[in-house]
Amino acid sequence: MKRLISLLFLVMSVLPAMAQLNTDHYFYVGKSRIYFGNYVGAIENFNIVIKLKPYLPEPYFYRAVAKYYLEDYRGAKEDLDKAISIKPFYPEAYMERGMANHELGDLKAAIADYDKAIQLDNDNAAIYNNRGIAKVSMDSIDSGIADYTKAIELDPTMANAYLNQSSAKQMKGDLDGAIADCNKAIHLRPHFASAWLMRGIAKFEKEDYAGALKDYDICIRLDSKMAQAFVNRGIVKHKLGDPEGAIIDYDMAIKLNPNIAVAWLNRGIARETLGRPGAKQDYAMAKQLDPRFAEQERRYEEEQRRQQQQYYASAGSSSSQKANQQQGKQTAQAGGKQQQNTAAKVDSTSTKSSVQAGNALAAADSTSNKSKATGPYTRKRRRRLIVVDDEGDVKETEITDGKVQNRNVIIKLEPDFSISMFHKDSVDYDKLQYYSMTIDALNQKNHNDPFLVITNKPARDNDWRMQQYRDRIAVETAILQTNPKDERAYLNRAIYYALDNKFNEAIQNYDKVISQDSHNLLAYFGRATARMQMTDYIQSLNTLPEPETINLGGKNAASQNNKPKTQEQILDYEKVIKDYETVIYMNPKFIFAWFNMANTKVKKKDYYSALDDYSKAIKLEPDFAEAYFNRGLTRIYLNDIDGGALDLSKAGELGIDEAYSIIKQYCN
């Protein structure tokens, strides 16, 4: 007995050591993954450490760093709040939270965080540099320059502080000082592509186009993927009367980053100048990316209409000459004068509008563009802030008093969960997402042949699988011929029919099960999903619009008006919802019914009720990634950007990587 007790003590003493070893391992692997850029993998590691040791501040801090790199700023801020609550004297956390607040547009909060970080660590040059960026963003340029100067004093080798100071000096109009700062940065780091970019911008401001062109050439040689350098070099070439060369640079910029609106705009102008096709499409794309560029498209369309009018007027004049040559000649002359006057009026208006748009936005710093409409767009230096980080990456923002609306982009919800067959040899089946006692009971009755799961990531259909479903349908049909009241055979056959995309037959078999056993939860659940799958299948044939899409930044994708009667008959959401409500009545903890019912309500455009259902699913399953994802999209659609971003952050944390790209594009 004593020996047994001593062995127990030995085992108990080893367990904490093993836990310590495991958490340390996950923690350091997570940090390594951040270093190598595997931010999603890093978050997975820190999740494990946080579950085992939620009282440590460091895992929250480093998970926040990973989220920051994924541009999930709200998620990063939430983790940093937790880290600071555990460890109030944490200057690195205050600095990181300041950066997150800055990205979220809360500059006052960012500066307050930097102030606190400086109180705790007043010799950290990076904090002063970051506070300088925030101050300049708030238009406190002199105060920002003072912070850059302090950062350089603390770390004279901090090249990006020189470049940020150069940007601030350009905003003040101190171009010589800006170039001097760039020269120092180039001396410190001659292979820093952003330093050559910044100096090229300053030289452009001084109208030293040849010098700017040379600096942009070097910048591109050092970093051939810097889209902004190609845009800026294109503008210089455009200014120097080389629209052909400019188009080549604009093409490259668009290839590297299709979201640079001014690259599309300036390429359109260059194409129009050369009389090449594609200008209209470029103007339309520029307007889609930035609505403030709509004027150029309107000007172009007006010019096209003017040319058409001129053409038809000329044709009319020719016809009149055949009837009465002298009268036609006089008419043509009068018409020509009127068209010239009209053209002059249109050109004058468009040039004025172009100057206004050019003063507001552009790709390269310059004085306001007062040339005719065929010149490239530039914008006021005073409103433009370029920031360079310590890795040399360039980020450009505009100090603006308003917001540009989100682009009109349709994003799909995570699909419904349904009963599926698990193929052990399947390479495209991700994992068993969530455990269900109900489906487990059915598997036991079937002796795990087949092994069924509830998933929204079923294996992809192929001929072999479809034949397997049909073979199993034949087996169940043979059983029913022997015993027409075999409830389990009807249920199995319904599942296989649904997997074989024979939804009407599946629904009929589920009806049979329910007629024999009105308390069969899986039959109600399967019937509801089969009805929705039938709708989705019909949609895939392009016979119906997609009601499960959410149109971020605009109105819902499916118009509620003028819906065909056939659509309303097929999309009988009430029957589906009634089945899910029956499932929930029988088992209120059946999370899949809550989730699917929420999806159905989104399709029905009952968004607030859908939010309640997603929330119920999350309450029952706190790691329900798909519910967080769909609730996040729905919240964003309803203009709750903060709430939606936090839900998407949680979904990303739980493994849905697409959430981070949505946060980046539509929440920041």
XYZ file of C-alpha atoms in Angstrom:
668
model
C 0.000 0.000 0.000
C 2.842 2.396 0.858
C 4.464 1.595 -2.425
C 1.182 2.339 -4.245
C 0.864 5.702 -2.466
C 4.446 6.626 -3.343
C 3.802 5.738 -6.977
C 0.715 7.915 -6.968
C 2.724 10.821 -5.582
C 5.318 10.226 -8.263
C 2.704 10.344 -11.039
C 1.133 13.483 -9.556
C 4.490 15.220 -9.390
C 5.281 14.354 -13.000
C 1.983 15.708 -14.398
C 2.639 19.415 -13.607
C 6.112 19.087 -15.099
C 4.647 17.580 -18.273
C 2.044 20.358 -18.465
C 4.813 22.929 -18.021
C 6.879 21.257 -20.733
C 3.927 21.121 -23.142
C 2.850 24.743 -22.638
C 6.435 25.959 -23.013
C 6.739 23.957 -26.210
C 3.497 25.339 -27.675
C 4.438 28.861 -26.596
C 7.864 28.858 -28.238
C 6.574 27.145 -31.370
C 3.911 29.872 -31.559
C 6.572 32.590 -31.318
C 8.610 30.839 -34.017
C 5.584 30.704 -36.281
C 5.146 34.464 -35.925
C 8.780 34.919 -36.928
C 8.301 32.792 -40.044
C 4.993 34.441 -40.937
C 2.667 31.526 -40.101
C 0.283 33.680 -38.093
C -2.727 31.352 -38.241
C -0.573 28.480 -36.981
C 0.816 30.714 -34.226
C -2.710 31.523 -33.044
C -3.486 27.795 -32.818
C -0.478 27.321 -30.524
C -1.313 30.267 -28.286
C -4.927 29.037 -28.038
C -3.619 25.838 -26.459
C -1.406 27.705 -23.992
C -4.257 30.037 -23.021
C -6.591 27.098 -22.396
C -4.056 25.453 -20.111
C -2.771 28.632 -18.434
C -5.260 31.501 -18.864
C -3.514 33.524 -16.144
C -0.347 34.199 -18.198
C -0.221 37.567 -20.036
C 2.379 36.630 -22.670
C 0.248 34.187 -24.732
C -2.439 36.870 -25.064
C 0.210 39.399 -26.104
C 1.747 37.207 -28.777
C -1.628 36.055 -30.038
C -2.466 39.751 -30.396
C 0.739 40.257 -32.395
C -0.273 37.444 -34.767
C -3.753 38.925 -35.159
C -2.246 42.353 -35.808
C -0.173 40.942 -38.659
C -3.378 39.388 -40.025
C -4.900 42.906 -39.790
C -7.450 41.714 -37.231
C -7.013 44.852 -35.141
C -10.101 44.478 -32.981
C -9.165 40.922 -32.090
C -5.626 42.085 -31.281
C -6.947 44.873 -29.067
C -9.183 42.450 -27.170
C -6.209 40.176 -26.428
C -4.036 43.138 -25.414
C -6.744 44.357 -23.037
C -6.573 40.934 -21.386
C -2.769 40.939 -21.241
C -2.738 44.419 -19.662
C -5.433 43.456 -17.143
C -3.172 40.590 -15.998
C 0.053 42.602 -16.163
C -0.552 46.389 -15.875
C 3.166 47.265 -16.180
C 3.593 45.956 -19.717
C 5.022 48.670 -22.048
C 5.177 46.363 -25.071
C 1.459 45.605 -24.712
C 0.601 49.310 -24.466
C 2.638 50.019 -27.601
C 1.016 47.150 -29.504
C -2.441 48.282 -28.386
C -1.575 51.802 -29.498
C -0.802 50.408 -32.950
C -4.121 48.522 -33.021
C -6.035 51.631 -31.929
C -4.274 53.626 -34.626
C -5.341 51.151 -37.298
C -8.898 51.295 -35.976
C -8.866 55.076 -36.362
C -8.935 55.880 -32.632
C -5.873 58.119 -32.672
C -6.514 59.662 -29.245
C -6.582 56.209 -27.656
C -3.444 55.285 -29.599
C -1.557 58.319 -28.276
C -2.781 57.602 -24.734
C -1.387 54.064 -25.043
C 1.937 55.364 -26.382
C 2.088 57.898 -23.505
C 1.609 55.067 -21.013
C 4.237 52.935 -22.767
C 6.725 55.831 -22.622
C 6.039 56.281 -18.897
C 7.016 52.655 -18.384
C 9.875 52.606 -20.907
C 11.109 56.072 -21.900
C 14.185 54.838 -23.782
C 12.287 52.919 -26.465
C 12.769 54.656 -29.811
C 10.016 52.605 -31.499
C 7.356 54.022 -29.165
C 8.345 57.615 -29.985
C 8.335 56.771 -33.699
C 4.835 55.286 -33.441
C 3.541 58.212 -31.406
C 4.957 60.547 -34.032
C 2.970 58.727 -36.726
C -0.232 59.081 -34.687
C 0.372 62.786 -34.062
C 1.032 63.529 -37.713
C -2.131 61.586 -38.581
C -3.980 64.008 -36.293
C -2.387 66.911 -38.176
C -0.032 67.760 -35.270
C 2.911 67.747 -37.634
C 5.407 69.702 -35.523
C 4.715 67.568 -32.457
C 5.084 64.449 -34.582
C 8.435 65.643 -35.948
C 9.581 66.207 -32.351
C 8.811 62.552 -31.590
C 10.689 61.404 -34.703
C 13.643 63.521 -33.618
C 13.566 61.909 -30.156
C 13.425 58.436 -31.727
C 16.473 59.268 -33.869
C 18.275 60.647 -30.807
C 17.662 57.368 -28.956
C 18.533 55.242 -31.995
C 20.541 57.084 -34.696
C 20.413 53.967 -36.909
C 16.592 53.971 -37.110
C 16.202 54.502 -40.845
C 12.402 54.364 -40.864
C 12.249 57.233 -38.335
C 14.200 59.388 -40.814
C 11.761 58.413 -43.577
C 8.697 59.107 -41.455
C 10.199 62.478 -40.562
C 10.808 63.076 -44.264
C 7.118 62.411 -44.962
C 6.086 64.889 -42.266
C 8.462 67.541 -43.624
C 7.013 67.069 -47.092
C 3.583 67.739 -45.649
C 4.965 71.007 -44.256
C 6.529 71.913 -47.590
C 10.112 71.519 -46.333
C 11.270 69.576 -49.377
C 14.992 70.176 -48.835
C 14.698 68.887 -45.262
C 12.722 65.900 -46.521
C 15.407 65.026 -49.082
C 18.120 65.415 -46.417
C 16.305 62.892 -44.189
C 16.021 60.459 -47.112
C 19.756 60.868 -47.786
C 20.503 59.864 -44.178
C 18.236 56.832 -44.452
C 19.919 55.810 -47.723
C 23.327 56.207 -46.093
C 22.223 53.922 -43.252
C 20.431 51.370 -45.435
C 21.279 51.790 -49.124
C 19.196 48.727 -50.039
C 16.066 50.172 -48.356
C 13.762 50.493 -51.387
C 11.319 52.731 -49.528
C 14.065 55.340 -48.946
C 14.534 55.751 -52.705
C 10.747 55.893 -53.123
C 10.427 58.665 -50.554
C 13.265 60.683 -52.071
C 11.733 60.253 -55.517
C 8.454 61.678 -54.195
C 10.249 64.698 -52.708
C 12.135 65.303 -55.964
C 8.863 65.050 -57.875
C 7.524 67.775 -55.606
C 10.465 69.966 -56.586
C 9.631 69.213 -60.242
C 12.951 67.428 -60.585
C 11.326 64.783 -62.760
C 14.585 63.313 -64.051
C 15.855 62.875 -60.472
C 12.529 61.368 -59.383
C 12.590 58.955 -62.313
C 16.101 57.796 -61.400
C 15.119 57.216 -57.746
C 12.025 55.253 -58.765
C 14.172 53.133 -61.109
C 16.490 52.236 -58.206
C 13.513 51.584 -55.912
C 12.012 49.128 -58.419
C 15.384 47.467 -58.955
C 15.612 46.874 -55.190
C 11.964 45.821 -54.777
C 10.261 44.754 -57.992
C 6.963 44.123 -56.173
C 6.385 47.637 -54.820
C 3.234 48.608 -56.706
C 3.335 52.205 -55.505
C 6.744 52.748 -57.126
C 5.367 51.630 -60.500
C 2.399 53.996 -60.146
C 4.677 56.894 -59.241
C 7.113 56.150 -62.060
C 4.173 55.943 -64.460
C 3.057 59.404 -63.353
C 6.554 60.825 -63.953
C 6.655 59.287 -67.434
C 3.158 60.616 -68.062
C 4.303 64.087 -67.002
C 7.335 63.839 -69.284
C 5.102 63.093 -72.287
C 5.602 59.318 -72.432
C 2.070 57.881 -71.980
C 3.174 54.610 -73.648
C 5.801 54.029 -70.958
C 3.346 55.181 -68.291
C 0.802 52.543 -69.361
C 3.433 49.805 -68.987
C 4.084 50.942 -65.391
C 0.369 51.260 -64.600
C -0.136 47.732 -65.964
C 2.532 46.403 -63.621
C 1.117 48.292 -60.633
C -2.358 46.849 -61.280
C -0.917 43.358 -61.655
C 0.842 43.700 -58.286
C -2.075 45.360 -56.511
C -5.438 45.523 -58.334
C -6.885 47.722 -55.572
C -4.906 50.891 -56.382
C -7.696 53.064 -57.769
C -5.439 55.785 -59.133
C -3.478 53.269 -61.249
C -6.698 52.374 -63.080
C -7.645 56.035 -63.357
C -4.302 57.210 -64.730
C -4.102 54.267 -67.135
C -7.525 55.251 -68.411
C -6.325 58.823 -68.953
C -3.208 57.600 -70.784
C -5.276 55.272 -72.974
C -7.721 58.052 -73.762
C -4.815 60.361 -74.644
C -3.448 57.773 -77.096
C -6.909 56.911 -78.449
C -6.602 53.309 -77.250
C -9.536 51.098 -76.213
C -10.114 50.268 -72.556
C -10.277 53.777 -71.089
C -13.959 53.458 -70.172
C -13.366 50.147 -68.368
C -10.434 51.657 -66.456
C -12.526 54.640 -65.350
C -15.327 52.306 -64.238
C -12.897 50.218 -62.177
C -11.375 53.352 -60.612
C -14.861 54.511 -59.629
C -15.699 51.113 -58.133
C -12.545 51.201 -56.004
C -13.017 54.842 -55.025
C -16.353 56.591 -55.681
C -14.609 59.969 -55.652
C -13.205 59.110 -59.077
C -16.683 58.959 -60.646
C -16.221 62.384 -62.245
C -13.635 61.136 -64.725
C -15.978 58.409 -65.983
C -18.780 60.964 -66.363
C -16.445 63.290 -68.272
C -15.411 60.448 -70.598
C -19.009 59.399 -71.285
C -19.943 63.002 -71.991
C -17.047 63.225 -74.446
C -18.224 60.045 -76.182
C -21.748 61.446 -76.474
C -20.354 64.696 -77.873
C -18.414 62.812 -80.537
C -21.492 60.790 -81.476
C -23.542 63.974 -81.780
C -20.835 65.435 -83.994
C -20.843 62.320 -86.167
C -24.630 62.298 -86.610
C -24.651 66.042 -87.210
C -22.058 65.549 -89.950
C -24.125 62.734 -91.448
C -27.195 64.965 -91.359
C -25.288 67.768 -93.021
C -24.223 65.453 -95.845
C -27.817 64.396 -96.441
C -28.990 68.014 -96.526
C -26.352 68.901 -99.099
C -27.853 66.395 -101.512
C -31.215 68.151 -101.253
C -29.953 71.722 -101.093
C -26.152 72.104 -101.227
C -25.957 75.814 -100.388
C -28.410 75.643 -97.505
C -26.689 72.520 -96.232
C -23.327 74.263 -96.273
C -24.655 77.127 -94.150
C -26.327 74.700 -91.771
C -23.144 72.654 -91.405
C -21.102 75.760 -90.654
C -23.559 76.940 -88.008
C -23.771 73.452 -86.547
C -19.993 73.200 -86.441
C -19.652 76.436 -84.487
C -22.269 75.329 -82.020
C -20.535 71.978 -81.482
C -17.205 73.683 -80.948
C -18.749 75.922 -78.343
C -20.364 72.926 -76.681
C -17.095 71.020 -76.735
C -15.268 73.929 -75.200
C -17.858 74.125 -72.455
C -17.643 70.397 -71.742
C -13.832 70.426 -71.734
C -13.772 73.412 -69.407
C -16.137 71.741 -66.954
C -14.282 68.428 -67.056
C -10.912 70.096 -66.558
C -12.230 71.934 -63.526
C -13.645 68.702 -62.127
C -10.406 66.895 -62.902
C -8.418 69.500 -60.998
C -10.732 69.161 -57.994
C -10.468 65.364 -58.048
C -6.745 65.570 -58.593
C -6.331 67.839 -55.606
C -8.173 65.309 -53.480
C -6.520 62.048 -54.529
C -3.529 60.639 -56.389
C -0.695 58.173 -56.470
C 2.312 60.453 -56.178
C 2.919 63.606 -54.183
C 2.847 66.817 -56.150
C 1.303 70.221 -56.188
C -2.291 70.326 -57.368
C -2.788 69.226 -60.943
C -3.789 72.311 -62.919
C -3.077 70.836 -66.332
C -5.730 69.688 -68.757
C -7.720 66.525 -68.161
C -5.302 64.373 -70.159
C -2.578 64.684 -67.492
C -2.112 62.174 -64.657
C -3.894 62.769 -61.374
C -1.872 63.904 -58.389
C -2.981 65.174 -55.024
C -2.110 67.777 -52.482
C 0.999 66.932 -50.515
C -0.565 68.451 -47.389
C -3.203 65.738 -47.132
C -0.952 62.742 -47.731
C 0.844 60.711 -45.080
C 3.336 57.995 -46.015
C 4.619 55.758 -43.222
C 7.579 53.384 -43.388
C 7.912 50.581 -40.845
C 11.159 49.115 -39.550
C 11.089 46.426 -42.266
C 10.870 49.063 -44.976
C 7.244 48.383 -45.903
C 5.403 51.477 -47.080
C 1.871 52.324 -46.063
C 0.063 55.332 -47.421
C -2.978 56.988 -45.904
C -4.844 60.168 -46.525
C -5.742 62.648 -43.804
C -9.403 62.992 -44.585
C -12.519 64.255 -42.852
C -14.826 61.597 -44.261
C -15.026 57.934 -45.198
C -15.309 56.166 -48.532
C -18.065 53.562 -48.564
C -17.109 49.893 -48.625
C -17.052 48.280 -51.998
C -20.102 46.321 -53.062
C -18.809 42.764 -52.607
C -20.914 39.637 -52.112
C -19.675 37.122 -49.546
C -21.162 33.706 -48.850
C -22.146 32.443 -45.423
C -20.754 29.207 -44.067
C -23.180 26.547 -45.399
C -25.720 24.466 -43.485
C -24.792 21.337 -41.582
C -26.259 18.100 -42.900
C -25.959 14.364 -42.389
C -23.127 12.974 -44.482
C -21.132 9.786 -44.845
C -17.549 9.707 -43.622
C -15.151 8.167 -46.125
C -12.068 6.946 -44.344
C -9.961 7.193 -47.497
C -11.106 10.726 -48.297
C -8.341 13.319 -48.555
C -10.700 16.289 -48.806
C -12.679 15.656 -45.644
C -11.198 18.093 -43.127
C -12.155 16.684 -39.753
C -15.048 15.663 -37.544
C -16.071 19.190 -36.626
C -18.429 18.703 -33.681
C -19.609 15.664 -31.728
C -23.291 14.715 -31.834
C -24.714 12.143 -29.444
C -27.757 11.724 -31.713
C -25.788 10.729 -34.810
C -23.531 8.579 -32.651
C -26.572 6.596 -31.516
C -27.565 5.996 -35.156
C -24.028 4.845 -35.971
C -24.200 2.336 -33.142
C -27.461 0.963 -34.511
C -25.826 0.679 -37.943
C -22.682 -0.842 -36.394
C -20.748 2.090 -37.931
C -21.476 0.783 -41.423
C -21.680 3.399 -42.795
C -20.148 5.879 -40.383
C -22.345 8.986 -40.520
C -21.422 12.515 -39.419
C -23.092 15.905 -39.235
C -20.888 18.339 -41.115
C -20.943 21.340 -43.432
C -17.752 20.119 -45.147
C -18.810 16.852 -46.807
C -16.489 14.939 -49.118
C -16.657 16.076 -52.712
C -18.971 14.143 -54.982
C -17.450 11.884 -57.601
C -18.675 8.951 -59.677
C -17.354 6.369 -57.234
C -19.096 7.946 -54.251
C -22.349 8.505 -56.090
C -22.367 4.843 -57.104
C -21.720 3.886 -53.479
C -24.780 5.900 -52.389
C -26.904 4.184 -55.040
C -25.680 0.773 -53.966
C -26.706 1.538 -50.390
C -30.082 2.811 -51.571
C -30.570 -0.566 -53.284
C -29.678 -2.403 -50.054
C -32.181 -0.361 -48.010
C -34.850 -0.827 -50.702
C -34.404 -4.592 -50.508
C -34.831 -4.437 -46.717
C -38.047 -2.437 -47.130
C -39.427 -4.933 -49.614
C -39.085 -7.544 -46.894
C -40.252 -5.269 -44.096
C -42.182 -2.190 -45.361
C -42.317 -0.732 -41.841
C -38.590 -0.709 -41.137
C -38.180 2.842 -39.840
C -34.374 2.702 -39.774
C -34.238 1.580 -43.419
C -36.398 4.564 -44.457
C -34.114 6.907 -42.481
C -30.934 5.447 -43.997
C -32.406 5.549 -47.490
C -33.460 9.178 -47.009
C -29.884 10.071 -46.043
C -28.453 8.299 -49.099
C -31.027 9.902 -51.421
C -30.003 13.334 -50.131
C -26.314 12.508 -50.682
C -27.223 11.417 -54.240
C -28.939 14.820 -54.787
C -32.365 13.159 -55.098
C -34.027 15.525 -52.684
C -37.679 14.809 -53.438
C -37.110 11.107 -52.753
C -35.193 11.998 -49.586
C -38.060 14.156 -48.326
C -40.602 11.394 -49.067
C -38.559 8.901 -47.049
C -38.185 11.333 -44.150
C -41.983 11.769 -44.255
C -42.315 7.977 -43.923
C -40.074 7.953 -40.857
C -41.993 10.805 -39.209
C -45.344 9.135 -39.932
C -44.109 6.087 -37.987
C -42.208 7.968 -35.268
C -43.154 11.593 -34.701
C -40.256 11.944 -32.213
C -37.434 11.042 -34.606
C -35.156 14.073 -34.332
C -32.859 13.158 -37.233
C -35.826 12.757 -39.591
C -37.020 16.315 -38.952
C -33.468 17.637 -39.202
C -32.768 15.686 -42.391
C -36.044 16.787 -43.994
C -35.266 20.444 -43.298
C -31.750 20.202 -44.712
C -32.984 18.259 -47.760
C -35.475 21.027 -48.524
C -32.746 23.657 -48.324
C -30.308 21.498 -50.303
C -32.913 21.206 -53.037
C -33.126 24.999 -53.146
C -29.316 25.310 -53.264
C -29.154 22.728 -56.040
C -31.736 24.596 -58.105
C -29.766 27.810 -57.535
C -26.624 26.126 -58.846
C -28.466 25.663 -62.150
C -28.912 29.464 -62.292
C -32.690 29.275 -62.132
C -32.903 31.306 -58.917
C -30.959 34.187 -57.387
C -28.731 33.381 -54.417
C -30.597 34.328 -51.236
C -27.850 33.194 -48.857
C -25.389 35.900 -49.914
C -24.730 39.032 -47.921
C -23.776 42.103 -49.910
C -21.294 43.988 -47.723
C -21.249 47.716 -48.218
C -24.514 47.753 -50.123
C -28.041 46.439 -50.211
C -28.788 42.736 -49.985
C -27.945 40.810 -53.129
C -31.390 39.388 -53.765
C -34.011 42.031 -54.421
C -37.089 41.667 -52.305
C -39.250 43.184 -54.985
C -40.672 41.505 -58.088
C -39.913 37.968 -56.901
C -41.393 35.310 -59.207
C -44.143 33.180 -57.716
C -42.226 30.027 -58.590
C -39.373 31.237 -56.418
C -41.661 31.809 -53.449
C -43.080 28.305 -53.837
C -39.625 26.695 -53.932
C -38.233 28.838 -51.117
C -40.792 27.769 -48.536
C -38.712 28.790 -45.555
C -41.528 28.395 -43.046
C -41.642 24.616 -43.531
C -37.886 24.415 -43.023
C -37.977 26.609 -39.923
C -40.882 24.617 -38.499
C -38.848 21.383 -38.798
C -35.862 22.991 -37.068
C -38.120 24.303 -34.304
C -39.428 20.763 -33.816
C -35.859 19.467 -33.510
C -35.038 22.170 -30.949
C -38.210 21.382 -28.992
C -37.058 17.764 -28.734
C -33.431 18.671 -28.003
C -32.740 22.354 -27.162
C -28.980 21.652 -27.182
C -28.851 20.426 -30.779
C -26.523 23.174 -32.051
C -26.822 22.254 -35.738
C -30.529 23.061 -35.770
C -29.896 26.487 -34.237
C -27.181 27.209 -36.796
C -29.149 25.999 -39.820
C -32.282 27.813 -38.684
C -30.237 31.028 -38.419
C -28.959 30.510 -41.978
C -32.509 29.976 -43.165
C -33.619 33.206 -41.499
C -30.805 35.090 -43.222
C -32.106 33.742 -46.530
C -35.542 34.877 -45.444
C -33.995 38.291 -44.590
C -35.046 37.981 -40.955
C -31.577 39.135 -39.859
C -32.140 40.056 -36.220
C -33.838 36.766 -35.433
C -30.957 34.991 -37.198
C -28.495 36.782 -34.893
C -30.373 35.419 -31.884
C -30.139 31.877 -33.247
C -26.409 32.140 -33.998
C -25.916 33.463 -30.464
C -27.810 30.510 -29.019
C -25.603 28.092 -30.977
C -22.478 29.866 -29.705
C -23.732 29.757 -26.122
C -24.170 25.989 -26.423
C -20.848 25.510 -28.260
C -18.373 28.314 -27.388
C -15.956 27.145 -30.106
C -18.551 27.152 -32.892
C -16.384 28.841 -35.544
C -18.999 28.771 -38.319
C -21.598 30.443 -36.088
C -19.153 33.231 -35.198
C -18.333 33.672 -38.886
C -21.951 33.922 -40.048
C -22.983 36.089 -37.116
C -20.068 38.381 -37.931
C -21.116 38.766 -41.569
C -24.717 39.409 -40.555
C -23.649 42.044 -38.033
C -21.510 43.811 -40.617
C -24.439 43.786 -43.029
C -26.529 45.436 -40.315
C -23.745 48.061 -39.919
C -22.454 46.729 -36.586
C -18.864 46.812 -37.864
C -17.178 46.428 -34.462
C -19.355 43.521 -33.362
C -19.006 41.830 -36.728
C -15.229 42.248 -36.765
C -14.896 40.707 -33.295
C -17.028 37.732 -34.371
C -14.902 37.272 -37.483
C -11.785 37.554 -35.323
C -13.057 34.708 -33.150
C -13.918 32.668 -36.261
C -10.391 33.203 -37.548
C -8.968 32.280 -34.157
C -10.977 29.042 -34.335
C -9.710 28.140 -37.789
C -11.717 29.917 -40.516
C -8.863 31.737 -42.232
C -11.117 33.613 -44.705
C -12.334 35.716 -41.781
C -9.075 37.680 -41.728
C -9.313 38.766 -45.351
C -12.880 39.975 -44.748
C -11.766 41.930 -41.668
C -8.973 43.509 -43.693
C -11.202 44.536 -46.594
C -14.446 45.515 -44.920
C -13.846 46.277 -41.238
C -10.632 48.309 -41.053
